[in-house]
Coordinates of C-alpha atoms and ligand atoms in Angstrom, one line a residue:
N351 CA -27.2 -27.1 -37.7
K352 CA -26.4 -24.8 -41.0
G353 CA -24.6 -22.4 -38.6
N354 CA -24.0 -19.4 -39.9
Y355 CA -25.0 -20.6 -43.7
E356 CA -27.8 -20.3 -45.8
H357 CA -27.8 -24.2 -47.2
Y358 CA -26.4 -27.0 -46.2
M359 CA -24.1 -27.2 -49.4
Q360 CA -22.5 -23.7 -48.9
K361 CA -21.7 -24.7 -45.2
E362 CA -20.6 -27.9 -46.5
I363 CA -18.2 -26.2 -49.3
H364 CA -17.0 -23.8 -47.3
E365 CA -15.9 -26.5 -44.7
Q366 CA -13.7 -28.0 -46.9
P367 CA -10.5 -26.3 -45.6
E368 CA -11.6 -28.2 -42.0
S369 CA -12.8 -31.1 -44.1
L370 CA -9.7 -31.9 -45.6
T371 CA -7.8 -31.7 -42.2
T372 CA -9.8 -34.5 -40.2
T373 CA -9.5 -36.5 -43.5
M374 CA -5.7 -35.9 -43.5
R375 CA -5.2 -36.2 -39.7
G376 CA -3.0 -38.9 -38.4
R377 CA -2.0 -40.2 -41.4
L378 CA 0.2 -37.8 -43.0
K379 CA 3.9 -38.0 -41.0
H380 CA 6.5 -35.6 -41.2
G381 CA 9.7 -38.6 -40.8
G382 CA 12.6 -38.4 -38.5
S383 CA 15.5 -38.1 -39.3
C384 CA 16.4 -41.8 -41.0
K385 CA 12.3 -42.2 -42.2
G386 CA 11.4 -39.9 -44.6
K387 CA 7.8 -38.2 -44.8
T388 CA 5.4 -41.3 -45.5
V389 CA 1.6 -42.0 -45.1
L390 CA -0.4 -44.5 -42.4
L391 CA -3.5 -45.8 -43.2
G392 CA -4.2 -48.2 -40.4
G393 CA -7.2 -49.6 -42.5
L394 CA -5.1 -51.0 -44.9
K395 CA -2.3 -52.1 -42.8
E396 CA -2.9 -56.2 -43.5
H397 CA -3.7 -55.4 -47.2
I398 CA -1.2 -52.6 -48.9
K399 CA 1.4 -55.8 -49.8
T400 CA -1.5 -57.7 -51.7
I401 CA -2.9 -54.5 -53.1
R402 CA 0.9 -53.6 -54.5
Q403 CA 1.2 -56.7 -56.2
S404 CA -2.4 -57.3 -57.4
R405 CA -2.7 -57.7 -61.6
R406 CA -5.0 -54.8 -61.7
I407 CA -6.9 -52.3 -59.8
V408 CA -10.4 -51.3 -60.4
F409 CA -11.9 -48.3 -59.2
I410 CA -16.2 -48.9 -58.9
G411 CA -18.4 -46.3 -57.9
C412 CA -21.4 -43.6 -58.8
G413 CA -21.7 -40.0 -59.9
T414 CA -19.5 -37.7 -57.6
S415 CA -17.7 -40.9 -56.4
Y416 CA -16.6 -42.0 -59.1
N417 CA -15.6 -38.9 -60.5
A418 CA -13.3 -38.4 -57.5
A419 CA -11.4 -41.9 -58.5
L420 CA -10.9 -40.5 -61.6
A421 CA -9.4 -37.3 -60.6
A422 CA -6.9 -39.9 -58.2
R423 CA -6.6 -42.5 -61.1
P424 CA -3.5 -40.8 -62.9
I425 CA -1.5 -40.2 -59.3
I426 CA -2.2 -43.8 -58.3
E427 CA -0.8 -45.2 -62.6
E428 CA 2.2 -43.2 -61.7
L429 CA 2.7 -44.6 -57.7
S430 CA 1.9 -47.8 -58.2
G431 CA 2.8 -49.0 -61.8
V432 CA -0.1 -51.1 -61.4
P433 CA -2.7 -50.8 -64.3
V434 CA -6.0 -48.8 -62.9
T435 CA -9.4 -49.8 -64.7
M436 CA -12.5 -47.8 -63.7
E437 CA -16.0 -48.7 -64.0
I438 CA -19.3 -46.7 -62.9
A439 CA -20.9 -49.6 -60.7
S440 CA -24.0 -50.1 -62.7
D441 CA -22.5 -50.7 -65.6
L442 CA -20.2 -53.2 -64.7
V443 CA -23.0 -55.2 -63.2
D444 CA -25.2 -54.6 -66.2
R445 CA -22.4 -56.4 -68.4
Q446 CA -21.4 -59.1 -65.8
G447 CA -17.6 -57.7 -66.5
P448 CA -14.5 -58.9 -65.6
I449 CA -13.0 -59.3 -62.2
Y450 CA -10.3 -61.5 -61.4
R451 CA -9.0 -63.5 -58.2
E452 CA -6.0 -61.0 -59.0
D453 CA -8.1 -58.2 -58.5
T454 CA -8.4 -55.1 -56.4
A455 CA -11.8 -53.9 -56.4
V456 CA -12.1 -50.5 -54.7
F457 CA -15.1 -49.1 -54.0
V458 CA -15.8 -45.3 -53.7
S459 CA -19.0 -44.7 -51.5
Q460 CA -20.2 -41.6 -49.3
S461 CA -22.7 -42.8 -48.0
G462 CA -21.8 -46.6 -48.6
E463 CA -25.2 -47.2 -49.1
T464 CA -25.7 -47.3 -52.5
A465 CA -27.5 -49.7 -54.0
D466 CA -25.0 -50.2 -57.3
T467 CA -22.2 -49.9 -55.6
L468 CA -23.2 -52.6 -53.5
L469 CA -24.5 -54.6 -56.4
A470 CA -21.2 -54.3 -57.6
L471 CA -19.4 -55.3 -54.6
E472 CA -21.3 -58.5 -53.8
Y473 CA -20.1 -59.4 -57.7
A474 CA -16.6 -58.6 -56.9
L475 CA -16.9 -60.4 -53.5
E476 CA -18.3 -63.3 -55.7
N477 CA -15.5 -63.2 -58.9
G478 CA -12.8 -63.3 -55.5
A479 CA -10.6 -60.1 -56.3
L480 CA -9.4 -58.2 -52.8
C481 CA -12.6 -55.6 -52.1
V482 CA -11.6 -52.2 -50.8
G483 CA -14.0 -49.7 -49.3
I484 CA -14.2 -46.1 -49.0
T485 CA -16.4 -44.7 -47.4
N486 CA -17.9 -41.7 -45.4
T487 CA -20.0 -43.6 -43.4
V488 CA -18.6 -45.9 -40.6
G489 CA -20.7 -49.2 -40.4
S490 CA -22.3 -48.5 -44.1
A491 CA -23.0 -51.6 -45.9
I492 CA -19.9 -51.5 -48.3
A493 CA -17.4 -49.9 -45.2
R494 CA -18.5 -53.6 -43.7
K495 CA -18.8 -55.8 -46.6
T496 CA -15.5 -54.8 -48.1
H497 CA -12.6 -56.5 -46.7
C498 CA -10.5 -53.6 -45.6
G499 CA -10.4 -49.8 -46.3
I500 CA -10.8 -45.8 -45.5
H501 CA -13.2 -44.2 -44.0
I502 CA -12.8 -40.6 -45.4
N503 CA -13.8 -38.8 -42.0
A504 CA -15.4 -35.6 -43.8
G505 CA -17.7 -35.3 -41.3
C506 CA -22.0 -35.8 -42.2
E507 CA -22.3 -34.5 -45.3
I508 CA -26.3 -33.2 -45.7
G509 CA -27.1 -31.5 -48.8
V510 CA -28.0 -33.9 -51.7
A511 CA -25.0 -32.6 -54.1
S512 CA -21.8 -33.9 -53.0
T513 CA -18.5 -31.2 -51.9
K514 CA -16.7 -32.0 -48.9
A515 CA -16.9 -36.0 -49.7
Y516 CA -15.2 -35.5 -53.2
T517 CA -12.5 -33.1 -51.8
S518 CA -11.8 -35.7 -49.2
Q519 CA -11.9 -38.5 -51.5
I520 CA -9.7 -37.3 -53.7
V521 CA -7.4 -37.1 -51.4
V522 CA -7.9 -40.0 -49.7
M523 CA -7.1 -42.3 -52.5
A524 CA -3.8 -39.9 -53.3
M525 CA -2.8 -40.8 -49.8
L526 CA -3.3 -45.0 -51.0
A527 CA -1.1 -44.1 -54.1
L528 CA 1.7 -43.0 -51.7
A529 CA 0.9 -45.9 -49.2
I530 CA 1.2 -48.3 -52.7
G531 CA 3.7 -47.0 -54.4
D532 CA 5.9 -46.6 -50.6
D533 CA 8.4 -49.4 -51.7
A534 CA 9.9 -47.2 -54.0
I535 CA 13.1 -45.1 -53.6
S536 CA 13.1 -43.7 -57.5
S537 CA 9.5 -41.8 -56.7
Q538 CA 11.1 -40.9 -52.7
A539 CA 11.0 -37.7 -53.9
R540 CA 8.2 -37.0 -55.9
R541 CA 6.1 -39.0 -53.2
E542 CA 7.6 -36.0 -50.5
A543 CA 6.8 -33.5 -52.7
I544 CA 2.6 -34.8 -52.6
I545 CA 3.3 -34.7 -48.4
D546 CA 4.4 -31.3 -48.7
G547 CA 1.4 -30.7 -50.8
L548 CA -1.1 -32.3 -48.9
F549 CA -0.2 -30.7 -45.4
D550 CA -0.7 -27.1 -47.4
L551 CA -3.3 -28.4 -49.3
P552 CA -6.2 -27.2 -46.5
Y553 CA -4.3 -23.5 -46.8
K554 CA -4.6 -23.3 -50.6
V555 CA -8.4 -24.5 -50.3
R556 CA -9.2 -20.5 -48.0
E557 CA -7.4 -19.6 -50.0
V558 CA -8.9 -20.8 -53.1
L559 CA -12.8 -19.8 -51.8
K560 CA -12.4 -16.2 -51.6
L561 CA -13.4 -16.6 -55.0
D562 CA -17.1 -16.8 -53.6
Q563 CA -18.1 -13.0 -54.7
E564 CA -16.4 -13.4 -58.1
M565 CA -18.8 -16.7 -58.6
K566 CA -21.9 -14.9 -57.5
D567 CA -21.0 -12.8 -60.4
L568 CA -20.2 -15.1 -63.0
A569 CA -23.7 -17.1 -61.6
K570 CA -25.4 -13.6 -62.4
L571 CA -24.0 -13.8 -65.7
L572 CA -25.1 -17.1 -67.4
I573 CA -28.6 -17.4 -64.7
S574 CA -30.6 -17.3 -68.1
E575 CA -28.2 -19.4 -70.1
Q576 CA -29.5 -23.6 -71.8
S577 CA -26.4 -24.8 -71.6
L578 CA -22.8 -24.9 -70.3
L579 CA -19.7 -27.2 -71.7
V580 CA -16.8 -28.1 -68.7
F581 CA -13.6 -29.2 -70.8
G582 CA -10.4 -30.4 -69.0
R583 CA -7.6 -33.4 -69.7
G584 CA -5.1 -35.2 -67.3
Y585 CA -6.1 -34.8 -63.6
N586 CA -8.3 -32.6 -64.5
F587 CA -10.8 -34.5 -66.9
A588 CA -13.1 -35.3 -63.6
T589 CA -12.8 -31.6 -62.4
A590 CA -14.9 -31.2 -65.6
L591 CA -17.6 -34.2 -65.5
E592 CA -17.9 -33.3 -61.5
G593 CA -18.1 -29.8 -62.5
A594 CA -20.9 -30.3 -64.7
L595 CA -22.7 -32.9 -62.7
K596 CA -22.8 -29.7 -60.0
V597 CA -23.9 -27.6 -62.0
K598 CA -27.1 -30.4 -63.6
E599 CA -28.0 -31.4 -60.4
V600 CA -28.5 -28.0 -58.3
S601 CA -29.3 -25.9 -60.8
L602 CA -31.3 -27.2 -63.0
M603 CA -28.5 -26.1 -66.0
H604 CA -27.6 -29.2 -68.9
S605 CA -24.4 -29.2 -68.5
E606 CA -21.9 -31.4 -70.0
G607 CA -17.9 -32.2 -69.0
I608 CA -16.0 -33.2 -71.6
L609 CA -12.7 -34.4 -72.3
A610 CA -10.7 -31.2 -74.0
G611 CA -8.7 -34.3 -76.2
E612 CA -12.4 -34.8 -78.1
M613 CA -12.8 -31.7 -78.6
K614 CA -12.6 -32.0 -82.3
H615 CA -14.2 -35.7 -82.5
G616 CA -17.6 -33.8 -82.3
P617 CA -18.3 -31.6 -79.6
L618 CA -16.8 -28.5 -81.4
A619 CA -19.7 -28.6 -84.0
L620 CA -21.2 -26.8 -80.4
V621 CA -19.1 -23.6 -80.6
D622 CA -20.5 -20.6 -81.1
E623 CA -20.4 -17.0 -79.8
N624 CA -23.6 -17.7 -77.0
L625 CA -22.8 -20.7 -75.7
P626 CA -20.7 -20.4 -72.3
I627 CA -17.7 -23.0 -72.3
I628 CA -15.7 -23.2 -69.0
V629 CA -12.3 -24.5 -69.9
I630 CA -9.8 -25.8 -66.8
A631 CA -6.1 -24.9 -68.0
T632 CA -4.3 -24.8 -65.1
R633 CA -0.2 -25.8 -64.9
D634 CA 0.2 -29.3 -65.6
A635 CA 1.5 -31.3 -67.8
C636 CA -1.4 -30.9 -70.0
F637 CA -0.7 -27.4 -69.6
S638 CA 0.4 -26.0 -73.6
K639 CA -2.4 -28.8 -75.2
Q640 CA -5.2 -26.7 -73.3
Q641 CA -3.2 -23.1 -74.5
S642 CA -4.1 -24.5 -77.6
V643 CA -7.4 -25.8 -77.2
I644 CA -8.1 -22.2 -75.9
Q645 CA -6.8 -21.0 -79.3
Q646 CA -8.6 -23.2 -81.3
L647 CA -12.3 -22.3 -79.4
H648 CA -11.2 -18.8 -80.1
A649 CA -10.9 -19.0 -83.6
R650 CA -14.6 -20.3 -83.9
K651 CA -16.1 -17.2 -81.3
G652 CA -16.2 -19.3 -78.5
R653 CA -17.4 -17.6 -74.8
L654 CA -14.1 -18.4 -72.9
I655 CA -14.2 -18.8 -69.1
V656 CA -10.7 -20.4 -68.0
V657 CA -9.7 -21.7 -64.9
C658 CA -6.0 -20.9 -65.0
T659 CA -2.7 -20.9 -61.9
K660 CA -2.7 -17.1 -60.4
G661 CA -0.5 -15.4 -62.8
D662 CA -1.4 -17.0 -65.8
A663 CA -4.6 -14.7 -67.1
A664 CA -2.4 -13.3 -69.9
S665 CA -0.6 -16.1 -71.8
V666 CA -3.9 -18.0 -71.4
C667 CA -6.7 -15.8 -72.3
P668 CA -6.3 -14.3 -76.1
G669 CA -6.2 -10.8 -76.5
G670 CA -7.8 -10.4 -73.1
S671 CA -11.2 -11.8 -74.3
C672 CA -12.2 -14.2 -71.5
R673 CA -12.8 -14.3 -68.3
V674 CA -10.2 -15.7 -66.2
I675 CA -10.6 -17.0 -63.1
E676 CA -7.3 -17.6 -61.2
V677 CA -6.5 -20.2 -58.3
P678 CA -3.6 -20.9 -55.9
Q679 CA -1.1 -23.9 -57.9
V680 CA -0.5 -27.1 -55.8
E681 CA 0.9 -30.3 -57.1
D682 CA -0.6 -31.4 -60.1
C683 CA -2.5 -34.6 -58.7
L684 CA -3.9 -32.7 -55.7
Q685 CA -5.0 -29.9 -58.5
P686 CA -8.5 -31.0 -58.8
V687 CA -9.0 -30.7 -55.3
V688 CA -9.0 -27.2 -55.5
N689 CA -10.1 -26.1 -59.0
I690 CA -13.3 -28.2 -58.2
I691 CA -14.3 -24.7 -56.0
P692 CA -14.6 -22.4 -57.7
L693 CA -17.6 -25.0 -60.3
Q694 CA -18.5 -25.8 -56.7
L695 CA -19.3 -22.1 -55.4
L696 CA -20.8 -21.2 -59.3
A697 CA -23.2 -24.3 -59.6
Y698 CA -24.4 -23.2 -55.6
H699 CA -24.9 -19.6 -56.6
L700 CA -26.6 -19.9 -59.9
T701 CA -28.8 -22.5 -58.5
V702 CA -30.2 -19.9 -55.6
L703 CA -30.2 -17.2 -58.7
R704 CA -32.5 -19.0 -60.4
G705 CA -34.7 -19.6 -57.3
Y706 CA -34.0 -23.2 -57.2
N707 CA -33.7 -25.9 -53.5
V708 CA -30.7 -26.0 -53.1
D709 CA -29.6 -28.8 -50.7
Q710 CA -32.9 -31.3 -51.9
P711 CA -33.0 -30.6 -55.9
R712 CA -35.5 -32.1 -57.7
N713 CA -36.3 -35.8 -58.4
L714 CA -33.1 -36.6 -56.6
A715 CA -32.2 -38.5 -53.1
K716 CA -28.9 -38.4 -50.9
S717 CA -28.4 -42.2 -50.9
V718 CA -29.0 -43.4 -53.8
T719 CA -30.6 -47.1 -52.3
T720 CA -32.3 -48.3 -55.2
Q721 CA -31.7 -49.4 -58.6
Ligands
M6R350 O1 -22.8 -41.8 -51.2 P1 -22.0 -42.4 -52.7 O2 -20.7 -41.3 -53.0 O3 -22.0 -43.8 -53.0 O4 -23.6 -41.7 -54.2 C1 -22.9 -41.8 -55.4 C2 -23.7 -40.8 -56.1 O5 -25.1 -40.9 -56.0 C3 -23.6 -39.5 -55.6 O6 -22.0 -38.7 -56.0 C4 -24.2 -38.2 -56.4 O7 -23.8 -38.5 -57.8 C5 -24.6 -37.4 -56.4 N1 -25.8 -36.6 -55.6 C6 -23.5 -35.8 -56.7 O8 -23.7 -34.8 -56.1

């Protein structure tokens, strides 16, 4: 049921304040006078100590689910102190890459039925790793075959393009980081700030959804472009990859997410006055580096669209020369949840304006159950 919306993708983008609330329901504790704010992940209770003590955490997934894990990687590393590596499921299986008994392997999948991810799970089980599932589908193969897990509770997602599942997956993995780091006094203030940020997140998401018309206007400008680049780094490298994935899979426009730190190692050659480039430059530890990326792109007459923190338009846009999309600021590790939303809206409007099927893009299936 699409309710008042024209398409499932549109409905699922706009229901993110509610889906995120459901994802967090019953899992965040304000804490009493003696116990601080904490996170409760029932499905991991018996295993959290093993995860904390594992030699490595390996995230495994495909497409959007992989990108969600990439967005959460820095906060898991920071709060757990455990090295985190990333694997695209098919590539892990192709390489028969090393997975050890001392590893925690985390399988991220909206459907819980993706063939590549399932094969990687079987491989990790054979190698003796502790296997954790993060899925949106109770009773799915990945939920059943993993040792333990967290359900993302985002509600049924029908559009082939994953939107609300992505933001809920990031929130679940931020909560996972909080749960693993729960025994460290040194990071308590940081953890409490993130928990406060999580409580506030649905309101910030509601605010960013007001950019709908602005993103439609931008889509009108970009409608006939051949290609679109998205630059991000740090927490928002994932935003660049996921924004580009959304644009290419539904609007059928070529789009590429680029790690901004790699700009000079090749992509800079593409820059001219015609190719549109989105730069994610919200406030975090990488902000000044992104400012200098913008200056360098500007010096090459790049056609820039900058996603920045509210109030930062003048400091990110040299001489008012670029288009600016201002988003509300949240805790750095939660910023990817807010930042992806304008790009989801852009992908949606581009597709509708270009006349393509937004819920069923050509050649794609919601759940990829074959290799
Ligand atoms: O169900 P899964 O999360 O395992 O699916 C993985 C990918 O097939 C999926 O995220 C795909 O990339 C989406 N269509 C992206 O919007």
